[in-house]
XYZ file of C-alpha atoms in Angstrom:
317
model
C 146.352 -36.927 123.910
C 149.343 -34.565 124.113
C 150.899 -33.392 127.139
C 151.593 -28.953 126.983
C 154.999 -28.721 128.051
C 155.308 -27.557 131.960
C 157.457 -24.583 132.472
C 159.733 -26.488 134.029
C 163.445 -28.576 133.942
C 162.349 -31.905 131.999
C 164.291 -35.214 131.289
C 164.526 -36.568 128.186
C 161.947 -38.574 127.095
C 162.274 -42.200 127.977
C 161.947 -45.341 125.752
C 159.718 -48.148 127.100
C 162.259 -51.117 127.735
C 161.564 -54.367 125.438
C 161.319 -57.788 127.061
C 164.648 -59.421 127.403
C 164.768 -62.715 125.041
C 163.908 -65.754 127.576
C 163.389 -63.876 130.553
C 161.394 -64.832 133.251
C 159.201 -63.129 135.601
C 161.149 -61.962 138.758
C 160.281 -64.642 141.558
C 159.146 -63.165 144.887
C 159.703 -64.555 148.544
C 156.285 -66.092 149.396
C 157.050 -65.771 153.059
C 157.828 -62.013 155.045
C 161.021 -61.427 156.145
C 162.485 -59.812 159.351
C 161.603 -55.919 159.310
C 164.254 -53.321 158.506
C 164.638 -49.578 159.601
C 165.769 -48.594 156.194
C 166.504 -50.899 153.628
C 168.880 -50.003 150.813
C 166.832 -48.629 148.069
C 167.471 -49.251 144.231
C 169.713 -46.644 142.794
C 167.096 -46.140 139.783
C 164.023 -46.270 141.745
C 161.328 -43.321 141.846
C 159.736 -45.677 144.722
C 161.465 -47.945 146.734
C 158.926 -49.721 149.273
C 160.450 -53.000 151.167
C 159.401 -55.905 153.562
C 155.696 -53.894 153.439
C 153.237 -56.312 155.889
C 149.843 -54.475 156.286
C 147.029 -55.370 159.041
C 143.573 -54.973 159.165
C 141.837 -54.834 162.652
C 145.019 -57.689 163.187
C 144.924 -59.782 160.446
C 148.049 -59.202 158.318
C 146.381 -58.729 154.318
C 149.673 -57.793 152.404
C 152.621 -59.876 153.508
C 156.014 -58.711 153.557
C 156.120 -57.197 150.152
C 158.470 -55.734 148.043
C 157.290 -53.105 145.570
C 160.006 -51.162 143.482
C 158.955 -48.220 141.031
C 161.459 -47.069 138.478
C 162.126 -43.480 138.123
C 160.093 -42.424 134.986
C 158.049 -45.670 134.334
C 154.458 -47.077 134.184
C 154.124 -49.836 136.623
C 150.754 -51.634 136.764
C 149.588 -53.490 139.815
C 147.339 -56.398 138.918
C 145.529 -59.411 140.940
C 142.107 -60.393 141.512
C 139.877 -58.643 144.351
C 140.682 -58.838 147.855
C 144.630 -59.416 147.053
C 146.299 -56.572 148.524
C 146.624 -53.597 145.681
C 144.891 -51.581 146.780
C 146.311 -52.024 150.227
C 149.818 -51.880 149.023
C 148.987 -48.295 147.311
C 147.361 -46.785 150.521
C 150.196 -47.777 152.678
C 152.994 -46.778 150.247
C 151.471 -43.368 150.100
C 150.854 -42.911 154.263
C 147.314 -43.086 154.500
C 147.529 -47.218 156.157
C 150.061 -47.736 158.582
C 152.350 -50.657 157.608
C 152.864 -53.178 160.402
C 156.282 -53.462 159.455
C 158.435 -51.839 156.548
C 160.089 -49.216 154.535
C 159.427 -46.667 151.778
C 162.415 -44.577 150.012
C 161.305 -41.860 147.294
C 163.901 -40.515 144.723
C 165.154 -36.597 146.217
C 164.694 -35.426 142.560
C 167.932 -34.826 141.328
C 169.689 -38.026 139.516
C 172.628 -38.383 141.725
C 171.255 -37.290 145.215
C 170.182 -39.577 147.594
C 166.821 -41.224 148.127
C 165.062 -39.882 150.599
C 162.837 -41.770 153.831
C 159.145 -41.550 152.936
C 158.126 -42.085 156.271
C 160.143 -40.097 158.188
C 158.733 -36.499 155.823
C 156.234 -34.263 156.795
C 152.556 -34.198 155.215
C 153.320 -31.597 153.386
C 156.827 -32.426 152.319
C 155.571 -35.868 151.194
C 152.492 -34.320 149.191
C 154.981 -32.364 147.216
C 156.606 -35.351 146.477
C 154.235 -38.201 146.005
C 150.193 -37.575 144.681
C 147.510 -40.641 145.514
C 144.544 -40.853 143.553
C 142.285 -43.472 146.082
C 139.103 -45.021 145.135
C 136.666 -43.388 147.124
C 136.621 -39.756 147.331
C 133.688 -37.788 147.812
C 132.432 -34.582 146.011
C 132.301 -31.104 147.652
C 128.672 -29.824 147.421
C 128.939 -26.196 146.370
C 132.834 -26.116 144.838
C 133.685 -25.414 141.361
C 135.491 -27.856 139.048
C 138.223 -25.009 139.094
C 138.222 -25.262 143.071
C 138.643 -28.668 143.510
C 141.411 -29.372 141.245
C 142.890 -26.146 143.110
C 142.656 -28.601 146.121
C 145.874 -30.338 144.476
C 147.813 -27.142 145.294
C 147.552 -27.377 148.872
C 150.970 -28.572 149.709
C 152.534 -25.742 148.363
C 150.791 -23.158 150.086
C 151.855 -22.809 153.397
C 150.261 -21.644 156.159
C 149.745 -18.114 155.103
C 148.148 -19.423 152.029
C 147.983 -17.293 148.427
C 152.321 -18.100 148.370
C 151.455 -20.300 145.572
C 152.903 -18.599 142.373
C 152.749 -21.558 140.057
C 148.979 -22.656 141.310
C 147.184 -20.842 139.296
C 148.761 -21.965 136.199
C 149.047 -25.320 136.969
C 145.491 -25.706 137.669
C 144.947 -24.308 133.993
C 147.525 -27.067 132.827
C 145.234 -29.753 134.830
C 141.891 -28.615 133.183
C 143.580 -28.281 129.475
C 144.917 -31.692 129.484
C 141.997 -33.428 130.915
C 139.592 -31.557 128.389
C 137.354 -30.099 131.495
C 138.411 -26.466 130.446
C 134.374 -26.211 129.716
C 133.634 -27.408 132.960
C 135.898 -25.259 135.245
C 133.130 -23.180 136.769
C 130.277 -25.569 137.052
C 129.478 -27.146 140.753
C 131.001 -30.467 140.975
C 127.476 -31.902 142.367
C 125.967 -31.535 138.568
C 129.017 -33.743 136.883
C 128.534 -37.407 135.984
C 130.582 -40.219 137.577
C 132.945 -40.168 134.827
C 133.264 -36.770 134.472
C 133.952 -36.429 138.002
C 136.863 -38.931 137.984
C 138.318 -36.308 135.135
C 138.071 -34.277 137.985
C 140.244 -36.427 140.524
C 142.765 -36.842 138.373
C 143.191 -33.362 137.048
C 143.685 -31.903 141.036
C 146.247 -35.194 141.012
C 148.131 -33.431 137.718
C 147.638 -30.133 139.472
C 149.729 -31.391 142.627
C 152.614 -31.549 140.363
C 154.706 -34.561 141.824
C 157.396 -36.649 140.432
C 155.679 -40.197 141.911
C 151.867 -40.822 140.689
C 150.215 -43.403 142.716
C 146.405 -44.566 141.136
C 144.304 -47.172 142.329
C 141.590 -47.493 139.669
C 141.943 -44.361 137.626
C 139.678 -45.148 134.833
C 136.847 -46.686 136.917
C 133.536 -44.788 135.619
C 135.087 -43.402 132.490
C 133.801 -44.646 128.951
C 135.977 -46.104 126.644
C 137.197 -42.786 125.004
C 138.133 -40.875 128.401
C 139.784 -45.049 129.562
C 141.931 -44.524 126.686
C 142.961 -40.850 126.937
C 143.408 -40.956 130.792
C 146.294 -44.113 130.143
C 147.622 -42.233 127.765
C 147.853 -39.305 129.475
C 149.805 -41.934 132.152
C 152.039 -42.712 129.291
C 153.025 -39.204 128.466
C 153.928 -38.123 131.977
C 156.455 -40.947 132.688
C 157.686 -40.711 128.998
C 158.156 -37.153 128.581
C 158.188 -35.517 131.919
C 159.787 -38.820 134.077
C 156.985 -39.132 136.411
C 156.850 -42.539 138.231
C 153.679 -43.932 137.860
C 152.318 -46.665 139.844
C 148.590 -47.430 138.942
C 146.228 -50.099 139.914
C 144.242 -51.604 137.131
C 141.545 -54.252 136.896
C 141.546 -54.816 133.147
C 144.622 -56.697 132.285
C 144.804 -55.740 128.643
C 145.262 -51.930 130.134
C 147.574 -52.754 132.548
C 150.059 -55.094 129.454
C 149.263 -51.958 126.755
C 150.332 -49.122 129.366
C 153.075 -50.304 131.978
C 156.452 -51.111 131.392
C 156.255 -53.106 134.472
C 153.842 -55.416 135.653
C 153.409 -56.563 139.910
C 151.008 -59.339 140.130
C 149.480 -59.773 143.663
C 147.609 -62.833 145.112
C 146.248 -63.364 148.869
C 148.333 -60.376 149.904
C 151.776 -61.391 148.516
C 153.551 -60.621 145.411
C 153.637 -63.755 143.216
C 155.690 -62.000 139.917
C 156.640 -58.581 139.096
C 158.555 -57.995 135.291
C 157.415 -56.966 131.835
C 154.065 -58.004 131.097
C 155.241 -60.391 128.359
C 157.141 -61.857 131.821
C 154.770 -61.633 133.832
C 151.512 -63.262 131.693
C 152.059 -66.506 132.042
C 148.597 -68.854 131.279
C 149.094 -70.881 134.373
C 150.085 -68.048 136.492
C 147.389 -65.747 135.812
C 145.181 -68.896 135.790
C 145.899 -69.290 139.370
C 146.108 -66.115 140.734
C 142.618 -65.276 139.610
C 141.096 -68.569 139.714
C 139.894 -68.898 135.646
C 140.888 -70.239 132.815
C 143.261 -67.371 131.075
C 144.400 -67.402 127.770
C 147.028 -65.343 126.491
C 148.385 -64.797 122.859
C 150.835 -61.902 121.649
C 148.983 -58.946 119.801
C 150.056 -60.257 116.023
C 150.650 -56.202 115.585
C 152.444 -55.017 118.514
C 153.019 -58.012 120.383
C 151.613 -57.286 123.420
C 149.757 -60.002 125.568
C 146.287 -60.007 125.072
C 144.253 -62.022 127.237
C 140.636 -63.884 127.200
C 139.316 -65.272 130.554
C 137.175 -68.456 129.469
C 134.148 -69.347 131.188
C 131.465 -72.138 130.658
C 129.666 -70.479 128.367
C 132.938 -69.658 125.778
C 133.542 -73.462 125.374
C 130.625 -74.026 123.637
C 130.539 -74.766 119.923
C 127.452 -73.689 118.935
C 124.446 -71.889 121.132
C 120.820 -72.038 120.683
């Protein structure tokens, strides 16, 4: 799929960084340090979140974790259920309070100075970062057309309709998720799939430089799996959108990110390129299966196989 061109300043399109010869994953404290106030973000980073330890009802679940995004990348968040991603995501973008902490986001131009995530306002924040979570519900009686419009809402205001860009931004969303068709049908009559489409079209519509997704192709077939990460791909590569997505299926994850953060038991256990990061034994452990992995003989990309019982057996009845 390719992206129309936004009537806007763009950066030029940015090549996917090959692994370094050798390299090794990045190594990550296992235990939490002492909390900051700010800590110094990375000069290069679209997201900058440090030291992030995250509680449920008192019982920390993400522990002291680090989670850089580079400015204009894919970076994939991977681990089996239960570890923390989706945890990590919801704090990062305000809607979890982190027990302890930081979170920078890039001001927009190159040279200025990151800015405290946590300090902004709602709206500031939602004109800056976009969240698409797992659960969202559907508004009985709204257009497809109205709820992507729901993506505009930062820039309104209070006096609403002081949106000039809204309306054709909203187009934008609908074109490049191919629901154009569907704009003025009720959302209630849309499949699961097509609904996601949905979701991530009022995400486009919002129009920030940092793209947080947990599960973004949950629901979809295989067609609309494929054009939504490539849609992904397109935004950091042409229009420098930092991307930070939550995927299940590891072969996504290796094919779309330049960066890979594997979590386990709430802490970061590697973060690099996936060629870094997919280790045999480490994935093997984090998950708790037998993972192979072997370089795509095309691209060479890891490709993985999780082997159960069953897939040991030489021949079957």
């Amino acid at each position: 799929m390719i992206v129309p061109a936004l009537d806007r300043e763009e950066p030029p399109p940015r090549r996917r960084s090959a692994p370094a010869a050798g390299a090794t994953a990045v190594p990550i404290a296992a235990e939490p340090g002492p909390a900051a106030p700010l800590a110094t973000p990375e000069p290069d980073a679209g997201l900058d979140a440090r030291d992030m330890t995250i509680a449920y009802d008192r019982t920390d679940v993400v522990h002291g974790a680090d989670l850089r995004l580079p400015r204009g990348r894919v970076t994939a968040l991977i681990g089996p259920n239960g570890s923390g991603k989706s945890t990590l995501l919801r704090a990062v973008a305000r809607l979890h309070k982190a027990r302890t902490g930081s979170v920078t986001v890039a001001a927009g131009a190159e040279d200025a100075a990151p800015v405290d995530a946590l300090a902004l306002s709602r709206s500031d924040f939602a004109r800056r970062v976009t969240l698409l979570a797992q659960s969202r519900n559907a508004p009985a009686g709204l257009s497809v057309r109205d709820v992507v419009g729901f993506g505009r809402h930062p820039y309104r205001g209070r006096l609403r309709g002081t949106d000039p860009d809204g309306a054709r931004m909203v187009e934008h969303a609908l074109a490049v998720t191919n629901l154009a068709e569907f704009a003025d049908r009720g959302v209630e009559s849309l499949s699961g799939g097509q609904l996601q489409r949905v979701w991530f079209a009022c995400c486009l519509a919002q129009d920030t430089d940092v793209l947080l997704l947990d599960e973004p192709t949950t629901y979809l077939d295989l067609r609309y799996q494929v054009e939504i990460l490539d849609l992904v791909r397109d935004l950091a590569d042409t229009h420098g959108v930092t991307v930070g997505v939550v995927l299940h299926d590891l072969d996504q994850a290796a094919s779309v990110a330049d960066q890979v953060v594997l979590l386990s038991s709430g802490r970061i256990v590697a973060a690099g390129t996936p060629a870094e990061v997919y280790a045999p034994e480490r994935l093997s452990d984090a998950y708790g299966i037998r993972i192979d992995v072997e370089p795509d003989s095309s691209t060479g990309i890891p490709r993985t196989r999780a082997v159960g019982r069953h897939h040991l057996r030489s021949e079957r009845p």
